[in-house]
Every structure is written in structure tokens, then in C-alpha cells.
mmCIF file of C-alpha atoms in Angstrom:
data_model
loop_
_atom_site.group_PDB
_atom_site.id
_atom_site.type_symbol
_atom_site.label_atom_id
_atom_site.label_comp_id
_atom_site.label_asym_id
_atom_site.label_seq_id
_atom_site.Cartn_x
_atom_site.Cartn_y
_atom_site.Cartn_z
ATOM 1 C CA MET O 16 49.428 -36.238 -20.556
ATOM 2 C CA GLY O 17 51.367 -33.151 -19.285
ATOM 3 C CA ALA O 18 50.963 -31.068 -16.087
ATOM 4 C CA ALA O 19 47.448 -32.517 -14.248
ATOM 5 C CA GLU O 20 46.296 -29.067 -13.062
ATOM 6 C CA ASN O 21 46.431 -27.837 -16.980
ATOM 7 C CA GLU O 22 44.828 -30.738 -17.777
ATOM 8 C CA LYS O 23 41.215 -30.499 -19.817
ATOM 9 C CA LEU O 24 37.757 -31.870 -19.952
ATOM 10 C CA THR O 25 37.132 -31.963 -23.348
ATOM 11 C CA GLY O 26 35.184 -34.454 -25.652
ATOM 12 C CA PRO O 27 31.209 -34.254 -26.217
ATOM 13 C CA ARG O 28 30.136 -30.770 -25.520
ATOM 14 C CA ALA O 29 27.812 -31.367 -21.852
ATOM 15 C CA THR O 30 24.348 -29.149 -23.267
ATOM 16 C CA THR O 31 22.360 -31.698 -22.721
ATOM 17 C CA SER O 32 22.163 -35.036 -20.794
ATOM 18 C CA LEU O 33 23.710 -38.617 -21.964
ATOM 19 C CA VAL O 34 19.605 -39.738 -21.513
ATOM 20 C CA SER O 35 18.935 -36.916 -24.084
ATOM 21 C CA ARG O 36 21.599 -37.604 -26.223
ATOM 22 C CA HIS O 37 20.760 -41.588 -26.659
ATOM 23 C CA ALA O 38 24.056 -42.254 -26.134
ATOM 24 C CA PRO O 39 25.444 -45.734 -25.016
ATOM 25 C CA LEU O 40 26.654 -44.684 -21.585
ATOM 26 C CA SER O 41 22.693 -43.577 -21.018
ATOM 27 C CA SER O 42 22.770 -47.168 -20.046
ATOM 28 C CA THR O 43 23.366 -48.243 -16.288
ATOM 29 C CA ARG O 44 24.056 -51.467 -17.574
ATOM 30 C CA GLU O 45 26.778 -50.388 -20.277
ATOM 31 C CA GLN O 46 28.771 -48.182 -17.727
ATOM 32 C CA LEU O 47 28.951 -51.369 -15.055
ATOM 33 C CA GLN O 48 30.313 -52.937 -18.287
ATOM 34 C CA ALA O 49 32.750 -50.704 -19.349
ATOM 35 C CA LEU O 50 34.631 -50.784 -15.894
ATOM 36 C CA GLU O 51 34.437 -54.688 -16.115
ATOM 37 C CA ARG O 52 36.293 -55.383 -19.751
ATOM 38 C CA LEU O 53 39.206 -53.233 -18.036
ATOM 39 C CA PRO O 54 41.798 -55.062 -17.244
ATOM 40 C CA LEU O 55 41.971 -54.959 -13.115
ATOM 41 C CA ARG O 56 41.429 -56.266 -10.025
ATOM 42 C CA ASP O 57 37.688 -56.121 -8.404
ATOM 43 C CA PHE O 58 37.008 -53.841 -5.593
ATOM 44 C CA PRO O 59 38.427 -56.255 -2.677
ATOM 45 C CA ALA O 60 35.877 -55.064 0.451
ATOM 46 C CA ASP O 61 33.253 -57.361 2.232
ATOM 47 C CA LEU O 62 31.580 -54.429 3.456
ATOM 48 C CA ARG O 63 28.765 -54.511 5.915
ATOM 49 C CA PRO O 64 26.697 -51.875 7.067
ATOM 50 C CA ALA O 65 27.279 -49.137 10.367
ATOM 51 C CA ALA O 66 23.940 -47.770 12.197
ATOM 52 C CA ILE O 67 22.463 -44.997 10.201
ATOM 53 C CA GLU O 68 23.281 -41.912 10.436
ATOM 54 C CA ILE O 69 22.825 -40.021 7.391
ATOM 55 C CA PHE O 70 19.520 -39.905 5.496
ATOM 56 C CA GLN O 71 20.456 -39.131 2.183
ATOM 57 C CA ILE O 72 17.426 -37.789 -0.590
ATOM 58 C CA ASN O 73 17.807 -37.519 -3.756
ATOM 59 C CA VAL O 74 14.323 -35.566 -4.919
ATOM 60 C CA GLY O 75 14.656 -35.300 -8.533
ATOM 61 C CA LYS O 76 17.207 -35.092 -11.892
ATOM 62 C CA LEU O 77 15.822 -32.271 -12.820
ATOM 63 C CA CYS O 78 18.985 -28.851 -12.865
ATOM 64 C CA ASN O 79 19.407 -25.727 -14.617
ATOM 65 C CA MET O 80 22.938 -26.869 -15.188
ATOM 66 C CA THR O 81 24.877 -29.549 -17.234
ATOM 67 C CA CYS O 82 27.828 -29.619 -15.617
ATOM 68 C CA LYS O 83 30.909 -31.962 -17.723
ATOM 69 C CA HIS O 84 31.506 -33.914 -14.220
ATOM 70 C CA CYS O 85 27.868 -34.501 -13.485
ATOM 71 C CA HIS O 86 27.488 -38.801 -11.935
ATOM 72 C CA VAL O 87 23.997 -38.003 -11.850
ATOM 73 C CA ASP O 88 23.720 -36.900 -15.300
ATOM 74 C CA ALA O 89 21.570 -34.385 -14.297
ATOM 75 C CA GLY O 90 19.997 -31.133 -16.581
ATOM 76 C CA PRO O 91 17.342 -29.270 -17.661
ATOM 77 C CA ASP O 92 16.213 -32.141 -19.578
ATOM 78 C CA ARG O 93 15.538 -34.216 -16.833
ATOM 79 C CA THR O 94 11.655 -33.130 -16.108
ATOM 80 C CA GLU O 95 10.235 -37.127 -15.967
ATOM 81 C CA GLU O 96 12.289 -37.905 -12.582
ATOM 82 C CA MET O 97 10.797 -35.782 -9.878
ATOM 83 C CA MET O 98 9.948 -37.154 -6.360
ATOM 84 C CA SER O 99 6.372 -36.858 -5.378
ATOM 85 C CA ARG O 100 5.039 -35.273 -2.698
ATOM 86 C CA ASP O 101 3.531 -39.122 -1.541
ATOM 87 C CA THR O 102 7.117 -41.007 -1.982
ATOM 88 C CA VAL O 103 8.177 -37.539 0.335
ATOM 89 C CA ASP O 104 5.880 -38.030 2.495
ATOM 90 C CA LEU O 105 7.257 -42.708 2.431
ATOM 91 C CA CYS O 106 10.884 -41.012 2.845
ATOM 92 C CA LEU O 107 9.523 -39.298 6.361
ATOM 93 C CA ALA O 108 7.870 -42.180 7.721
ATOM 94 C CA ALA O 109 11.032 -43.878 7.285
ATOM 95 C CA LEU O 110 12.882 -41.443 8.356
ATOM 96 C CA ASP O 111 11.092 -41.884 11.622
ATOM 97 C CA ARG O 112 11.886 -45.430 12.323
ATOM 98 C CA THR O 113 15.870 -45.335 11.727
ATOM 99 C CA SER O 114 18.173 -43.434 13.735
ATOM 100 C CA ALA O 115 20.236 -41.039 11.334
ATOM 101 C CA ARG O 116 19.913 -37.549 12.847
ATOM 102 C CA THR O 117 21.351 -35.744 9.647
ATOM 103 C CA VAL O 118 19.304 -35.543 6.444
ATOM 104 C CA ASP O 119 21.444 -34.941 2.882
ATOM 105 C CA ILE O 120 18.735 -33.321 0.633
ATOM 106 C CA THR O 121 20.392 -33.408 -2.935
ATOM 107 C CA GLY O 122 19.721 -33.946 -7.072
ATOM 108 C CA GLY O 123 19.664 -32.376 -9.878
ATOM 109 C CA ALA O 124 19.168 -29.292 -8.339
ATOM 110 C CA PRO O 125 16.526 -29.947 -5.322
ATOM 111 C CA GLU O 126 15.494 -26.926 -4.749
ATOM 112 C CA LEU O 127 13.422 -26.716 -8.145
ATOM 113 C CA ASN O 128 11.539 -30.281 -6.758
ATOM 114 C CA PRO O 129 7.900 -28.122 -5.982
ATOM 115 C CA HIS O 130 8.065 -30.369 -2.521
ATOM 116 C CA PHE O 131 11.616 -29.234 -1.565
ATOM 117 C CA ARG O 132 10.428 -26.604 1.255
ATOM 118 C CA TYR O 133 8.159 -29.196 2.461
ATOM 119 C CA LEU O 134 11.080 -31.473 2.950
ATOM 120 C CA VAL O 135 13.221 -29.294 4.549
ATOM 121 C CA GLU O 136 10.407 -28.130 7.042
ATOM 122 C CA ALA O 137 9.477 -31.356 7.821
ATOM 123 C CA CYS O 138 13.044 -32.589 8.462
ATOM 124 C CA VAL O 139 14.051 -29.537 10.582
ATOM 125 C CA GLU O 140 10.755 -29.802 12.859
ATOM 126 C CA ARG O 141 11.806 -33.516 13.494
ATOM 127 C CA GLY O 142 14.646 -31.778 14.800
ATOM 128 C CA LYS O 143 17.048 -33.311 12.204
ATOM 129 C CA HIS O 144 19.998 -31.564 10.901
ATOM 130 C CA VAL O 145 19.062 -30.474 7.219
ATOM 131 C CA ILE O 146 21.940 -30.413 4.652
ATOM 132 C CA ASP O 147 21.200 -29.292 0.825
ATOM 133 C CA ARG O 148 23.262 -30.077 -2.016
ATOM 134 C CA CYS O 149 23.580 -26.408 -3.908
ATOM 135 C CA ASN O 150 25.346 -25.638 -6.893
ATOM 136 C CA LEU O 151 25.179 -22.094 -6.290
ATOM 137 C CA THR O 152 23.695 -20.649 -9.491
ATOM 138 C CA ILE O 153 20.576 -21.832 -8.328
ATOM 139 C CA LEU O 154 20.151 -19.161 -5.738
ATOM 140 C CA LEU O 155 19.792 -17.104 -8.743
ATOM 141 C CA THR O 156 16.945 -17.821 -10.670
ATOM 142 C CA GLY O 157 13.454 -15.832 -9.631
ATOM 143 C CA PRO O 158 12.050 -18.674 -7.282
ATOM 144 C CA CYS O 159 14.817 -19.297 -5.010
ATOM 145 C CA ARG O 160 15.822 -15.604 -4.729
ATOM 146 C CA ASP O 161 14.966 -15.527 -1.304
ATOM 147 C CA LEU O 162 16.529 -18.884 -0.006
ATOM 148 C CA PRO O 163 19.420 -18.129 1.634
ATOM 149 C CA GLU O 164 17.290 -16.455 3.972
ATOM 150 C CA TRP O 165 15.108 -18.664 4.195
ATOM 151 C CA PHE O 166 17.626 -21.429 4.812
ATOM 152 C CA ALA O 167 19.277 -19.157 7.242
ATOM 153 C CA ALA O 168 15.986 -18.660 9.842
ATOM 154 C CA ARG O 169 16.152 -22.553 8.991
ATOM 155 C CA GLY O 170 19.776 -23.254 10.316
ATOM 156 C CA VAL O 171 20.201 -25.710 6.746
ATOM 157 C CA GLU O 172 23.557 -26.401 5.925
ATOM 158 C CA ILE O 173 24.702 -25.682 2.714
ATOM 159 C CA VAL O 174 27.129 -27.415 0.908
ATOM 160 C CA CYS O 175 27.716 -25.853 -2.453
ATOM 161 C CA SER O 176 29.553 -26.889 -5.579
ATOM 162 C CA LEU O 177 32.335 -24.905 -6.828
ATOM 163 C CA PRO O 178 35.173 -27.132 -8.779
ATOM 164 C CA HIS O 179 37.899 -24.316 -8.057
ATOM 165 C CA TYR O 180 37.996 -20.771 -7.022
ATOM 166 C CA ARG O 181 39.898 -19.837 -10.391
ATOM 167 C CA LYS O 182 37.568 -18.939 -12.753
ATOM 168 C CA ARG O 183 39.140 -20.709 -15.599
ATOM 169 C CA ASN O 184 38.757 -24.095 -14.205
ATOM 170 C CA THR O 185 35.722 -23.595 -12.710
ATOM 171 C CA ASP O 186 34.237 -22.451 -16.247
ATOM 172 C CA LEU O 187 36.043 -25.457 -17.972
ATOM 173 C CA GLN O 188 33.880 -27.664 -15.532
ATOM 174 C CA ARG O 189 30.589 -26.122 -15.277
ATOM 175 C CA GLY O 190 30.406 -24.002 -18.367
ATOM 176 C CA GLU O 191 31.094 -20.237 -19.241
ATOM 177 C CA GLY O 192 30.121 -17.888 -17.156
ATOM 178 C CA THR O 193 29.212 -20.096 -14.149
ATOM 179 C CA PHE O 194 32.291 -18.847 -11.576
ATOM 180 C CA GLU O 195 30.745 -14.829 -12.000
ATOM 181 C CA LYS O 196 27.631 -16.529 -10.671
ATOM 182 C CA SER O 197 28.997 -18.859 -8.044
ATOM 183 C CA ILE O 198 30.541 -15.430 -6.398
ATOM 184 C CA GLU O 199 27.441 -13.891 -6.372
ATOM 185 C CA ALA O 200 25.283 -16.541 -4.890
ATOM 186 C CA LEU O 201 28.364 -17.209 -1.881
ATOM 187 C CA ALA O 202 28.060 -13.351 -1.886
ATOM 188 C CA ARG O 203 23.948 -13.309 -1.124
ATOM 189 C CA LEU O 204 24.906 -16.305 1.103
ATOM 190 C CA ASN O 205 27.112 -14.555 3.237
ATOM 191 C CA ALA O 206 25.046 -11.881 3.782
ATOM 192 C CA ALA O 207 22.394 -13.976 4.880
ATOM 193 C CA GLY O 208 25.136 -15.135 7.475
ATOM 194 C CA TYR O 209 26.626 -17.876 5.926
ATOM 195 C CA GLY O 210 30.922 -18.644 6.017
ATOM 196 C CA LYS O 211 31.476 -16.564 9.713
ATOM 197 C CA GLY O 212 31.611 -19.614 11.544
ATOM 198 C CA ASP O 213 27.936 -19.546 12.685
ATOM 199 C CA PRO O 214 27.245 -23.147 13.122
ATOM 200 C CA ARG O 215 23.692 -22.916 12.828
ATOM 201 C CA ARG O 216 24.198 -21.066 9.402
ATOM 202 C CA ARG O 217 27.289 -23.552 7.962
ATOM 203 C CA LEU O 218 28.756 -22.794 4.164
ATOM 204 C CA THR O 219 30.790 -25.738 2.692
ATOM 205 C CA LEU O 220 32.303 -25.999 -0.481
ATOM 206 C CA MET O 221 32.843 -28.805 -2.287
ATOM 207 C CA HIS O 222 35.695 -29.433 -4.566
ATOM 208 C CA ASN O 223 35.944 -31.998 -8.064
ATOM 209 C CA PRO O 224 39.167 -32.182 -9.846
ATOM 210 C CA VAL O 225 39.160 -30.413 -13.533
ATOM 211 C CA GLY O 226 40.596 -34.011 -14.899
ATOM 212 C CA ALA O 227 41.461 -37.927 -14.473
ATOM 213 C CA PHE O 228 43.407 -37.042 -11.268
ATOM 214 C CA LEU O 229 42.535 -37.385 -7.637
ATOM 215 C CA ALA O 230 41.699 -34.245 -5.415
ATOM 216 C CA GLY O 231 44.589 -32.896 -3.174
ATOM 217 C CA ASP O 232 45.269 -32.801 0.216
ATOM 218 C CA GLN O 233 42.082 -31.316 1.694
ATOM 219 C CA LYS O 234 43.085 -29.723 4.444
ATOM 220 C CA SER O 235 45.958 -27.467 2.726
ATOM 221 C CA MET O 236 43.640 -26.781 0.032
ATOM 222 C CA GLU O 237 40.811 -25.203 2.119
ATOM 223 C CA ARG O 238 43.624 -22.851 3.836
ATOM 224 C CA GLU O 239 44.360 -21.829 -0.072
ATOM 225 C CA TRP O 240 41.075 -21.292 -1.110
ATOM 226 C CA LYS O 241 39.898 -19.239 1.831
ATOM 227 C CA GLN O 242 42.612 -16.604 1.034
ATOM 228 C CA GLY O 243 42.047 -16.953 -2.886
ATOM 229 C CA LEU O 244 37.915 -16.197 -2.623
ATOM 230 C CA ALA O 245 38.763 -13.690 0.508
ATOM 231 C CA ALA O 246 41.269 -11.792 -1.209
ATOM 232 C CA ASN O 247 40.394 -11.974 -4.884
ATOM 233 C CA HIS O 248 36.109 -11.964 -4.042
ATOM 234 C CA GLY O 249 35.386 -11.225 -0.990
ATOM 235 C CA VAL O 250 33.496 -13.922 0.210
ATOM 236 C CA SER O 251 34.031 -17.012 2.767
ATOM 237 C CA PHE O 252 33.103 -20.041 3.917
ATOM 238 C CA ASP O 253 33.133 -22.582 6.507
ATOM 239 C CA ALA O 254 34.829 -25.579 5.471
ATOM 240 C CA LEU O 255 36.039 -27.678 1.922
ATOM 241 C CA VAL O 256 35.451 -30.443 1.330
ATOM 242 C CA ALA O 257 37.338 -33.389 -1.970
ATOM 243 C CA LEU O 258 35.713 -35.505 -3.934
ATOM 244 C CA ASN O 259 37.323 -37.746 -6.079
ATOM 245 C CA ASN O 260 35.378 -37.193 -9.919
ATOM 246 C CA MET O 261 33.502 -41.025 -10.352
ATOM 247 C CA PRO O 262 34.258 -43.014 -13.097
ATOM 248 C CA ILE O 263 30.642 -42.926 -14.023
ATOM 249 C CA SER O 264 27.738 -41.458 -16.424
ATOM 250 C CA ARG O 265 28.763 -38.008 -17.901
ATOM 251 C CA PHE O 266 32.423 -38.547 -16.197
ATOM 252 C CA LEU O 267 32.972 -42.003 -17.706
ATOM 253 C CA GLU O 268 31.606 -40.645 -21.124
ATOM 254 C CA TRP O 269 35.014 -37.867 -21.290
ATOM 255 C CA LEU O 270 37.228 -40.586 -19.923
ATOM 256 C CA GLU O 271 36.613 -42.796 -22.952
ATOM 257 C CA ALA O 272 36.661 -39.956 -25.357
ATOM 258 C CA SER O 273 39.907 -38.951 -23.856
ATOM 259 C CA GLY O 274 41.245 -42.206 -23.718
ATOM 260 C CA ASN O 275 42.028 -41.529 -20.093
ATOM 261 C CA LEU O 276 39.693 -43.903 -18.654
ATOM 262 C CA GLY O 277 42.205 -47.167 -18.443
ATOM 263 C CA ARG O 278 44.816 -44.687 -16.954
ATOM 264 C CA TYR O 279 42.491 -43.642 -14.608
ATOM 265 C CA MET O 280 41.087 -46.756 -13.140
ATOM 266 C CA GLU O 281 44.351 -47.784 -12.838
ATOM 267 C CA LEU O 282 45.188 -44.672 -10.643
ATOM 268 C CA LEU O 283 42.050 -45.524 -8.262
ATOM 269 C CA ALA O 284 42.429 -49.093 -7.885
ATOM 270 C CA ASN O 285 46.592 -48.418 -7.074
ATOM 271 C CA ALA O 286 45.683 -45.547 -4.378
ATOM 272 C CA TYR O 287 43.824 -47.864 -2.778
ATOM 273 C CA ASN O 288 43.169 -47.302 1.134
ATOM 274 C CA PRO O 289 41.965 -49.592 3.216
ATOM 275 C CA ALA O 290 41.955 -47.176 6.147
ATOM 276 C CA THR O 291 39.045 -45.824 4.460
ATOM 277 C CA VAL O 292 36.855 -48.403 4.753
ATOM 278 C CA GLU O 293 35.570 -48.319 8.041
ATOM 279 C CA GLY O 294 34.389 -44.460 7.011
ATOM 280 C CA LEU O 295 32.820 -44.933 3.155
ATOM 281 C CA MET O 296 29.841 -43.347 3.218
ATOM 282 C CA CYS O 297 27.960 -46.608 2.348
ATOM 283 C CA ARG O 298 28.102 -47.907 5.848
ATOM 284 C CA ASN O 299 26.485 -45.202 7.554
ATOM 285 C CA THR O 300 23.953 -43.724 4.654
ATOM 286 C CA LEU O 301 20.592 -44.751 3.724
ATOM 287 C CA SER O 302 20.097 -43.506 -0.219
ATOM 288 C CA VAL O 303 16.510 -43.136 -1.339
ATOM 289 C CA GLY O 304 16.554 -42.491 -4.724
ATOM 290 C CA TRP O 305 13.661 -40.075 -6.700
ATOM 291 C CA ASP O 306 11.184 -42.774 -7.179
ATOM 292 C CA GLY O 307 11.694 -43.945 -3.790
ATOM 293 C CA ARG O 308 14.146 -47.140 -4.355
ATOM 294 C CA VAL O 309 16.968 -47.228 -1.716
ATOM 295 C CA TYR O 310 20.854 -48.000 -2.589
ATOM 296 C CA ASP O 311 23.985 -47.942 -0.040
ATOM 297 C CA CYS O 312 25.353 -44.582 -1.934
ATOM 298 C CA ASP O 313 24.655 -42.037 -4.555
ATOM 299 C CA PHE O 314 26.766 -43.237 -6.379
ATOM 300 C CA ASN O 315 25.043 -47.183 -6.508
ATOM 301 C CA GLN O 316 21.599 -44.954 -6.848
ATOM 302 C CA MET O 317 23.046 -43.798 -10.514
ATOM 303 C CA LEU O 318 24.270 -46.965 -11.385
ATOM 304 C CA GLU O 319 20.657 -48.277 -10.372
ATOM 305 C CA LEU O 320 22.258 -50.718 -8.274
ATOM 306 C CA ASP O 321 19.684 -51.197 -5.819
ATOM 307 C CA ALA O 322 20.403 -52.414 -1.360
ATOM 308 C CA ARG O 323 19.270 -55.019 -0.881
ATOM 309 C CA TYR O 324 17.660 -57.187 2.048
ATOM 310 C CA PRO O 325 19.359 -60.262 3.323
ATOM 311 C CA ASP O 326 16.534 -62.712 0.977
ATOM 312 C CA ALA O 327 18.298 -60.513 -2.055
ATOM 313 C CA LYS O 328 14.695 -58.288 -2.468
ATOM 314 C CA ALA O 329 15.359 -54.966 -3.668
ATOM 315 C CA VAL O 330 14.349 -52.276 -0.861
ATOM 316 C CA HIS O 331 12.040 -49.487 -1.605
ATOM 317 C CA ILE O 332 11.353 -46.880 1.085
ATOM 318 C CA ARG O 333 7.356 -47.870 1.377
ATOM 319 C CA ASP O 334 8.289 -51.303 2.806
ATOM 320 C CA PHE O 335 11.446 -50.047 4.724
ATOM 321 C CA ASP O 336 12.232 -52.105 7.696
ATOM 322 C CA SER O 337 15.333 -51.010 9.873
ATOM 323 C CA ARG O 338 16.208 -54.233 11.055
ATOM 324 C CA SER O 339 16.925 -56.442 7.530
ATOM 325 C CA PHE O 340 18.134 -53.273 5.756
ATOM 326 C CA ALA O 341 21.119 -53.189 9.092
ATOM 327 C CA ALA O 342 21.594 -56.894 8.354
ATOM 328 C CA ARG O 343 22.360 -56.489 4.595
ATOM 329 C CA ARG O 344 25.446 -56.853 2.316
ATOM 330 C CA ILE O 345 26.649 -53.628 0.841
ATOM 331 C CA VAL O 346 26.309 -54.087 -3.057
ATOM 332 C CA THR O 347 29.708 -52.886 -4.428
ATOM 333 C CA ALA O 348 31.698 -53.118 -8.126
ATOM 334 C CA ARG O 349 34.719 -51.451 -9.406
ATOM 335 C CA HIS O 350 33.470 -47.410 -9.257
ATOM 336 C CA CYS O 351 34.086 -47.811 -5.146
ATOM 337 C CA PHE O 352 37.502 -48.213 -5.830
ATOM 338 C CA GLY O 353 36.891 -44.019 -6.265
ATOM 339 C CA CYS O 354 35.776 -43.659 -2.768
ATOM 340 C CA THR O 355 38.936 -45.224 -1.715
ATOM 341 C CA ALA O 356 41.542 -43.784 -3.010
ATOM 342 C CA GLY O 357 43.914 -41.772 -1.760
ATOM 343 C CA ALA O 358 42.759 -39.853 1.585
ATOM 344 C CA GLY O 359 39.203 -41.563 0.063
ATOM 345 C CA SER O 360 35.771 -39.907 -0.789
ATOM 346 C CA SER O 361 32.552 -39.370 0.120
ATOM 347 C CA CYS O 362 29.690 -37.228 0.071
ATOM 348 C CA GLY O 363 31.815 -35.636 3.558
ATOM 349 C CA GLY O 364 34.871 -35.173 1.925
ATOM 350 C CA ALA O 365 38.696 -37.028 2.686
ATOM 351 C CA ILE O 366 38.069 -40.122 4.895
ATOM 352 C CA ALA O 367 41.631 -40.966 6.141
#
């Protein structure tokens, strides 16, 4: 295939979601079957949960962008999947019954949910550490332009998706012009006090590889990115997390269309690292979907693999029972190799 760093994401132009295009892989069943058809071993771990530390809430799939690697299949056309105020309140009630210290709010672009600010305020009032999963460009849209200062006043950590510190690689994955907008948004966050070492105004960048290969060494990449962004664009951040691209949704579509699926899955399976298992996010995270269904992690959520109580009943946030949830067995499938390959990969970056 040539040098991995020069590999381009080609294939179907991701201007609309799989759902809107009625693509075969809009079916989560078809996604799982596409992985099961490969001549690979099954995921080996029998996972059991640890104490809940992170309460993750996906407030919807509406987004101002349609990125080629998006495991959520989010976009401007995903207007129906939006968490209601009632479900937000159910999440808050369940949060009070857990030991979670961090609330991780994601989407889509979570800021587009009409109840987003209410949810953030309610979590801050409870003394929780709040994370907003931000795509950066949303901060330049009219209703969200005040968010850097609003976040700073509430001590919200911003975790921003940025495929690369160079324009070419970022625009390949997220669309022409995205990099320049992202730099502008980073400058606005810096002006609000983010990315300067203040623990109450923490700015984290999140990197996904631009192609069918594993994320690089997180620590060395962080040093390189900090130098590159400071020298070329005058912006700063606090930390970098590197995530392997998960073989689901639109990235799975690209893997199939480009003939890379078998090779990529072999790469993930062969790079399985048992040292990552203890730190997997599914062990310490509760993940709530926009409709209140509960999952072991964000990736299982996108494949509709519900978390299940020991009696096999699917978990919903309205009847969440912390004791039964702690006794469950974590649901796994072949996509889980994405989190255990190499140094590992989770919402918090490398594991081992």
C-alpha cells in the first residue's frame, strides 16, 4: 500500500450519513456480520466491570460536520436522534446513584442539543468534573461562539478532535477548510484561558490516524504537536490523546471500499495487548445513548450492543440499578480489538 503516513481516505464521499444514504452498513447488524465474516479469532477477553468512574452521555447524533472516520455516523442530517429533557433528567438521577466523578458529554456535536447547557450546569452543581467532546468548528457557529468563555467559567474540560497538526491530513479526514477553522477555534479557547496549564481550563486534543494503521506513540506525538502548533500557528494545548480508528460505521465503509478491511482487522488482532485489558474504558464507564439505553462503552453504543443485567435484561437509564449493573458481564465482539491493539485506545487515549 505504500507508506502509511501517505495513505489517503478515499471511497464514498461522506457528505451525508450512512443512514441518509440507506447504505448497507447503516445496519449495525450488517456491521457486526462484516467483521464476523473475516477469518479471524474472536476477541479473547471475558471482561468484568470495575467501579464506575465515568458517566458518559451521548446527547445526540446531530453534528455540523460529516467526518469520514466518524464511528457515530453523525452529521447535519441526523436530526431525529436527540436526547430529550426528560432523558437528561433520568441521567442526572442515575448519576446520583453512582460513584462516577466525571461526566463525559459527547455526540454528534453535543453543543447542538438544546438541553446541553442545562446538563453541564447540573453536573457542575453536583461537583462533577465535566468533559465536553468538541469538534472545534462548532465553536465558530452563531449559538456557540460564547462557549469558550462559558466553559471556562465552569471549569469544563474540552476534549477536541483534531486528526493532525498539519492542514493536509486534517482536511483529508474532516473536509476542506476544517483545519483553518480548527486553528481559529483553538485560538479562541486559548484566549479564554484554555491550554495554558490551568487544571480548571484543561484543553486536550484527540487524534485519529488518517488511514488503516495504528495510532503512534502518544507521548512523542504530544511533544511534536505542541511544537508544531505553537511554531506555525501560535496555539497551545495541555495534552494529546491518540485513538485507533474503530472498524465500525463510516470508517468500516471506507475499509471495505478500499480493500483494507481484512488487513486492518489482522493488524488489530495481531497487535492484541493483554496489558491493556485492565484499563479498558468499558470496565469503569457507563455509556448512555440519546434515547436512554445504556451500554458498556461508546463503541458498543454505536453498534447497539446493549449492556445487560445478569438476568439478560437490557439496561435503560430509567430503571438503572447500580448493584445489578456492577454484576454484569461486559459485551464484546471483534471491534474490541481496536481498543486492545498496541498501546491500547480508549476515550482517554493510550492505556498501556
